[in-house]
Coordinates of N, CA and C in Angstrom, one line a residue:
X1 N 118.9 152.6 135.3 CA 118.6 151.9 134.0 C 118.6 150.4 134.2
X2 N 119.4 149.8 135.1 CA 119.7 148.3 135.3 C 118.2 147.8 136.3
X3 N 118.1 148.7 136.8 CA 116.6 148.2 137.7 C 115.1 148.3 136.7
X4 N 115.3 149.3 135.7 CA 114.2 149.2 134.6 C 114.4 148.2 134.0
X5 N 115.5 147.5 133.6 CA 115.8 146.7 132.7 C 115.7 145.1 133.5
X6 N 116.2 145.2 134.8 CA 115.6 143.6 135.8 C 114.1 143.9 135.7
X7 N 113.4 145.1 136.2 CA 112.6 144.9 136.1 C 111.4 144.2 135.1
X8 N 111.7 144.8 134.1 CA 110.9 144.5 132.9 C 111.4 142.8 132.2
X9 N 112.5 142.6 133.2 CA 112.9 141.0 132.4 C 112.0 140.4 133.4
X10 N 111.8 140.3 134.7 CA 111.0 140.2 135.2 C 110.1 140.0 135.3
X11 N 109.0 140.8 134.7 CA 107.9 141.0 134.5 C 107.6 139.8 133.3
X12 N 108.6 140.0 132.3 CA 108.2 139.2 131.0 C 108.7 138.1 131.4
X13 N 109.0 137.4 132.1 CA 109.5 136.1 132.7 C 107.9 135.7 133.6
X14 N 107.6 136.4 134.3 CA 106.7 136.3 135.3 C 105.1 135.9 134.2
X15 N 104.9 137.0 133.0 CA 103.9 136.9 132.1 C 103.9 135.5 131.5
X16 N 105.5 135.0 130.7 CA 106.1 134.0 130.1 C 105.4 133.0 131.1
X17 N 105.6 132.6 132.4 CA 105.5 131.6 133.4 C 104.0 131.0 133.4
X18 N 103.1 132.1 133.5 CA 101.5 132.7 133.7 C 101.1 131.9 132.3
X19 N 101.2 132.8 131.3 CA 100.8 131.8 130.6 C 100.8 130.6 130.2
X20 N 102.5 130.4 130.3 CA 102.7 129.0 129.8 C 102.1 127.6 130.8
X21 N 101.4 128.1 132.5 CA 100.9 127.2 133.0 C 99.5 127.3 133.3
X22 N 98.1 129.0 132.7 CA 97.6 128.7 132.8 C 96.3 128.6 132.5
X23 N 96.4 127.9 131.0 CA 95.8 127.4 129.8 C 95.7 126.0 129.9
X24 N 94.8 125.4 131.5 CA 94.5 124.1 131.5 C 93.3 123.4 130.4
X25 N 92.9 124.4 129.7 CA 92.1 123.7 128.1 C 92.7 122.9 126.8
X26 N 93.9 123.3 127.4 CA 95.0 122.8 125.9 C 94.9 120.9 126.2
X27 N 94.5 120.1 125.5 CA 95.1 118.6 125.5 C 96.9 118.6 125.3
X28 N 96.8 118.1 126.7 CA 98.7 117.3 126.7 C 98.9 116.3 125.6
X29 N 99.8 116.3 125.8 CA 100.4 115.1 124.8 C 100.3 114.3 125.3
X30 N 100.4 112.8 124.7 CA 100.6 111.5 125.6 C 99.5 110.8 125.0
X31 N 99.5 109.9 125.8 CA 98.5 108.8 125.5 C 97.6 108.5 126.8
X32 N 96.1 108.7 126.6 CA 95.0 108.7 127.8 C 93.8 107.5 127.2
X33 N 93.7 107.0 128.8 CA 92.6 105.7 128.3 C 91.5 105.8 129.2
X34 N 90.4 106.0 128.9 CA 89.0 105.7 130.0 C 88.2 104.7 129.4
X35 N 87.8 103.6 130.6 CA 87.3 102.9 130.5 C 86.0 102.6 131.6
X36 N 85.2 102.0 130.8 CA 83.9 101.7 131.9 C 84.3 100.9 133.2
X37 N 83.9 101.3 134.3 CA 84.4 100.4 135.8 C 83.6 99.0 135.4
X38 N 82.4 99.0 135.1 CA 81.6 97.7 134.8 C 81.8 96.9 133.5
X39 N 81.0 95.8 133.5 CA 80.6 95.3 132.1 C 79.8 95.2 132.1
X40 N 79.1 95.4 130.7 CA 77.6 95.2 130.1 C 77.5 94.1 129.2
X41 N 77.1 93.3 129.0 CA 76.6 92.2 128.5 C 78.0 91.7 128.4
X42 N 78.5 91.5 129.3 CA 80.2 90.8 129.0 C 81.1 91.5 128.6
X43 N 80.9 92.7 127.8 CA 81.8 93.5 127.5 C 82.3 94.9 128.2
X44 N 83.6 95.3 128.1 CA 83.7 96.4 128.7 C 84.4 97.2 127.9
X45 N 83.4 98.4 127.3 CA 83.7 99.5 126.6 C 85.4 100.5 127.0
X46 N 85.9 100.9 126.3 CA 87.0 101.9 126.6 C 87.4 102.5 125.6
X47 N 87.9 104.1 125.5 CA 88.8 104.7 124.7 C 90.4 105.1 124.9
X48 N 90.9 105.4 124.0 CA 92.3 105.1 124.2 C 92.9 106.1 122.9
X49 N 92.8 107.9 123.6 CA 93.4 108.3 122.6 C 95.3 108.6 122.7
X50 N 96.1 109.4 121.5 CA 97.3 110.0 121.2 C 97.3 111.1 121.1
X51 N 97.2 112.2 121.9 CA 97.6 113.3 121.9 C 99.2 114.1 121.1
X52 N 99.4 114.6 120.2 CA 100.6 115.0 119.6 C 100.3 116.7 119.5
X53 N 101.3 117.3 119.8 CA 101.2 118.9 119.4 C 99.8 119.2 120.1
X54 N 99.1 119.2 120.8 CA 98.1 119.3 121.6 C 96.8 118.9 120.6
X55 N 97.1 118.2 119.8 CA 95.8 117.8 119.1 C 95.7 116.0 118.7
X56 N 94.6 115.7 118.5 CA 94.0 114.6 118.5 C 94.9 113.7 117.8
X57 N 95.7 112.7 117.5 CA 95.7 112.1 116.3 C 95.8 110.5 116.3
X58 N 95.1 109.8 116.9 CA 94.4 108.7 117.1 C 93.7 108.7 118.4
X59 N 92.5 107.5 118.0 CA 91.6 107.5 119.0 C 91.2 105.9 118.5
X60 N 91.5 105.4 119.5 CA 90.9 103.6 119.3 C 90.0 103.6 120.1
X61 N 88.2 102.8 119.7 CA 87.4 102.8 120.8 C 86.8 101.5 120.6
X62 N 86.7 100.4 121.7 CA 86.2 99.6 121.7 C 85.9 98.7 122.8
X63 N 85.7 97.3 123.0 CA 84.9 96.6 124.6 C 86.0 95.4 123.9
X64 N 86.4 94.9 125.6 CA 86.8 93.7 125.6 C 86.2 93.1 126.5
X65 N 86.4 91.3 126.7 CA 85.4 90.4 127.5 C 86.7 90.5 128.5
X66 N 86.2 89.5 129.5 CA 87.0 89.4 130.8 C 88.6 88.6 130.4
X67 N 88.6 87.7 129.1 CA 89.9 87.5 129.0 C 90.5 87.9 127.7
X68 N 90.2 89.5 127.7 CA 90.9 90.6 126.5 C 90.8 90.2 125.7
X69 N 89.3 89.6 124.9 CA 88.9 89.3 123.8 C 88.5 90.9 123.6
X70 N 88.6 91.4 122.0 CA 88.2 92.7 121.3 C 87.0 92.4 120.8
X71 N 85.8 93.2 121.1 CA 84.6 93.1 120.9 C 84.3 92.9 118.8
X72 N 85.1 93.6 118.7 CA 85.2 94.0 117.5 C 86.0 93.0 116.3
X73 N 86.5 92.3 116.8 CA 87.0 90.7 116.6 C 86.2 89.7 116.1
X74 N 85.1 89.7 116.9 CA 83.9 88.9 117.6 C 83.4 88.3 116.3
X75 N 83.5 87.6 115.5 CA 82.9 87.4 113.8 C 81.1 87.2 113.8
X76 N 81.1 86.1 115.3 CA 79.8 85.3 115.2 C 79.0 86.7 115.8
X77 N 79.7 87.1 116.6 CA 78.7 88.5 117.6 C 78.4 89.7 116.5
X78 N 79.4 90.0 115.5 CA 79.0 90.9 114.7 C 77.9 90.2 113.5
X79 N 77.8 89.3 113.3 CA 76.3 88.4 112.5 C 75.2 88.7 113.3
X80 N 75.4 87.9 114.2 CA 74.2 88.4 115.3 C 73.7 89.9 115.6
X81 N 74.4 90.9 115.5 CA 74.2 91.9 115.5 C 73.7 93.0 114.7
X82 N 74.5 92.4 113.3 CA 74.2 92.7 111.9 C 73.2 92.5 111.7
X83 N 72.3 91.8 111.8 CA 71.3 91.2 111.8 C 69.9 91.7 112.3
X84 N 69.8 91.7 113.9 CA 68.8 92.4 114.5 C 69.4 94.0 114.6
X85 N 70.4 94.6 114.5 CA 70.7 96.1 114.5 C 70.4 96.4 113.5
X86 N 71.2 95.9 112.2 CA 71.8 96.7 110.9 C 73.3 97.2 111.5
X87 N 73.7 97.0 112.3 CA 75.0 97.6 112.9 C 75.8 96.6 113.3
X88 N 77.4 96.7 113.3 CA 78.0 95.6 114.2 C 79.0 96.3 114.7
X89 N 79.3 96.0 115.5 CA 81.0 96.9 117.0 C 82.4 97.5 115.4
X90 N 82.3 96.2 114.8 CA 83.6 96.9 114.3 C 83.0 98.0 113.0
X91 N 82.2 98.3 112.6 CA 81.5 99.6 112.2 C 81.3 101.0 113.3
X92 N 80.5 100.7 114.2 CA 80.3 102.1 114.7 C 81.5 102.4 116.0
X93 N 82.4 101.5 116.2 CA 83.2 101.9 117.3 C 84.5 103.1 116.2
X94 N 84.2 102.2 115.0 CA 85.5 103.2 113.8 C 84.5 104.4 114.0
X95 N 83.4 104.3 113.2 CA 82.2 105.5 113.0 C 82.8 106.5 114.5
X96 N 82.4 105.6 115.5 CA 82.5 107.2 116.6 C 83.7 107.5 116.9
X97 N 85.0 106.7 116.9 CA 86.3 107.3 117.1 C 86.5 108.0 115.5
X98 N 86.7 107.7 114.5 CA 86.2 108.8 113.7 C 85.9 110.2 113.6
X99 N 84.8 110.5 114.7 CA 83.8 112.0 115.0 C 84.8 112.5 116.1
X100 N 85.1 111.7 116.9 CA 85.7 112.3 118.2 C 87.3 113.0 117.3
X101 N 88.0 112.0 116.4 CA 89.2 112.8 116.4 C 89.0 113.4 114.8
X102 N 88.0 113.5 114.0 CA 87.9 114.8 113.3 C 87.3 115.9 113.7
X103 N 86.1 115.9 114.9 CA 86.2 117.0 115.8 C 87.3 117.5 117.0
X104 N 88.1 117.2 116.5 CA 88.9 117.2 118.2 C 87.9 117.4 119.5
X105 N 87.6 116.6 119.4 CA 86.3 116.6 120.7 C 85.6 118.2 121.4
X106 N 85.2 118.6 120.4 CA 84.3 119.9 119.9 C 83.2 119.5 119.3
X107 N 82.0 119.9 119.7 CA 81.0 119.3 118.7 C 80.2 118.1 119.6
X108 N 78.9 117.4 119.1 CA 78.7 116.3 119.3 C 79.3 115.3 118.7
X109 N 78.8 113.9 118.9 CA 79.3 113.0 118.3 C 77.7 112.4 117.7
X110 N 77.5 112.2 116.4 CA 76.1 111.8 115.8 C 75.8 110.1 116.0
X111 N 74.9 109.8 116.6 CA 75.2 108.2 116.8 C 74.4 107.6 115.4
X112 N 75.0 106.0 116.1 CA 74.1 105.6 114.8 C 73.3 104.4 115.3
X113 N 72.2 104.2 114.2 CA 70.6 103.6 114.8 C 71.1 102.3 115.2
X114 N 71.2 101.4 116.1 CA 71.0 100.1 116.4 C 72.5 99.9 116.9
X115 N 73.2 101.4 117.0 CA 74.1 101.5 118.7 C 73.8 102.4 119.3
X116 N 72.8 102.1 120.0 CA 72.5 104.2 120.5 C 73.0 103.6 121.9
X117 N 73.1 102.5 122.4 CA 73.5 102.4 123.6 C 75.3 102.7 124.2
X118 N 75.9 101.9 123.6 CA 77.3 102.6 122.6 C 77.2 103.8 122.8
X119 N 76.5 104.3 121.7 CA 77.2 106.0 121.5 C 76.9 107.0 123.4
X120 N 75.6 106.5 124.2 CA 76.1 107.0 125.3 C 77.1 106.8 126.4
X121 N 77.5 105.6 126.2 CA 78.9 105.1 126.5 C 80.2 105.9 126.3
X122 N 79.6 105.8 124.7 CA 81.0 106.4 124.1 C 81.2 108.3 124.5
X123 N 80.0 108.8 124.7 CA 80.1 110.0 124.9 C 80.8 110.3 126.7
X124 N 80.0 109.3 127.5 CA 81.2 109.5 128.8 C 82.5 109.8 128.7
X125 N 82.8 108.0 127.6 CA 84.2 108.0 127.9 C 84.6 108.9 127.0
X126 N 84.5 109.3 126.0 CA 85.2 110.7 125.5 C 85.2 111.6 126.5
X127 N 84.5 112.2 127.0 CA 83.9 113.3 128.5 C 85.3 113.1 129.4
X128 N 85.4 111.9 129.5 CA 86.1 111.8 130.4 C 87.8 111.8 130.0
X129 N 88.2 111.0 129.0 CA 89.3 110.8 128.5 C 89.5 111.8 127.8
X130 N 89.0 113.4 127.6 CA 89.1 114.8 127.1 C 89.9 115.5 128.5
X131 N 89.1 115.5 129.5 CA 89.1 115.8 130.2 C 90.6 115.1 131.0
X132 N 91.1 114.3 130.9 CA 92.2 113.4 131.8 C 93.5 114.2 130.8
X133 N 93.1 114.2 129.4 CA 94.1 114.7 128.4 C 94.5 116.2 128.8
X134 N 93.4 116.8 129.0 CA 93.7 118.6 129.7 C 94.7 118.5 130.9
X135 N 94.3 117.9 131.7 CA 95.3 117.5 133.0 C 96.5 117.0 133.0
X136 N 96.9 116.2 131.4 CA 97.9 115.8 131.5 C 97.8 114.0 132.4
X137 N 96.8 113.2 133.1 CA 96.7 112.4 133.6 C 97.0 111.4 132.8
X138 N 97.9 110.7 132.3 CA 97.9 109.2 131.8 C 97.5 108.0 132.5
X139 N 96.9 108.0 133.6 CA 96.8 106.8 134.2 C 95.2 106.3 133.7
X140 N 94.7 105.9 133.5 CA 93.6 104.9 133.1 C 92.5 105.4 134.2
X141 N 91.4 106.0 133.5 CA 90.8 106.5 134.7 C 88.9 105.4 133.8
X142 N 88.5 105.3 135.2 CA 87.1 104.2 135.2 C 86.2 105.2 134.9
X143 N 85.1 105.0 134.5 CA 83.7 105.7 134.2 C 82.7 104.5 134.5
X144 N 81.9 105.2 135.5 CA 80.4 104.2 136.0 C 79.1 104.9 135.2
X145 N 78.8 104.0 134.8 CA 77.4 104.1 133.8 C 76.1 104.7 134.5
X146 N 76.9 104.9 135.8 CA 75.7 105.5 136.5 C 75.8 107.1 136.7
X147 N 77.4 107.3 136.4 CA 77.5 108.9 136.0 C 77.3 109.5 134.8
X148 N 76.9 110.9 135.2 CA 76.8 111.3 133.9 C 77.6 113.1 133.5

């Protein structure tokens, strides 16, 4: 009776172990950042979500210049932009962190007209910073614009 009984604790310890390590689809908790290795017109795009309970619950996305200026700050850059886009950084960078954490990164993300260049940026670095969160990786991982 004592060896049916090790055994089956066993077994449900062994099952308990199995699953609890291997369900690498689940987002860890923590905080994960991917950022572009390059800059594009001076700026360098990055996201930066919060993982809680294995789900989303912030997501900041935006470009800084070379001395951590926030793209999205930019007053005169969003005129200029406003302007020939109809769009400026501090609109569609909310717009697509927005899509990414009311989809929990399921789904596409819908761009919008006059940042379509952005939104394939932004679809890397989500790609990527989804992907670091499964892993559990907090360390700051680069994306080249030349991957895809």
């Amino acid at each position: 009776m004592k060896r049916i009984l090790a055994f089956i604790l066993t077994l449900l310890m062994m099952v308990l172990l199995l699953t609890a390590c291997g369900d690498q689809t689940q987002l860890q908790d923590g905080y994960y950042t991917a950022q572009m290795s390059e800059y594009s017109h001076g700026w360098r795009e990055y996201i930066t979500i919060l993982v809680k309970g294995g789900s989303i619950v912030s997501v900041e996305y935006n470009a800084e210049n070379a001395s951590g200026f926030i793209k999205s700050w930019d007053n005169a850059y969003m005129q200029t932009m406003l302007h020939s886009n109809g769009t400026y950084p501090n609109e569609y960078t909310r717009y697509y962190a927005n899509q990414l954490l009311t989809g929990q990164g399921e789904g596409g993300i819908d761009a919008i007209s006059g940042a379509t260049s952005s939104h394939g940026t932004f679809q890397m670095l989500a790609r990527a910073v989804l992907e670091q969160s499964r892993k559990g990786d907090s360390g700051i991982i680069y994306v080249s614009a030349t991957s895809s």
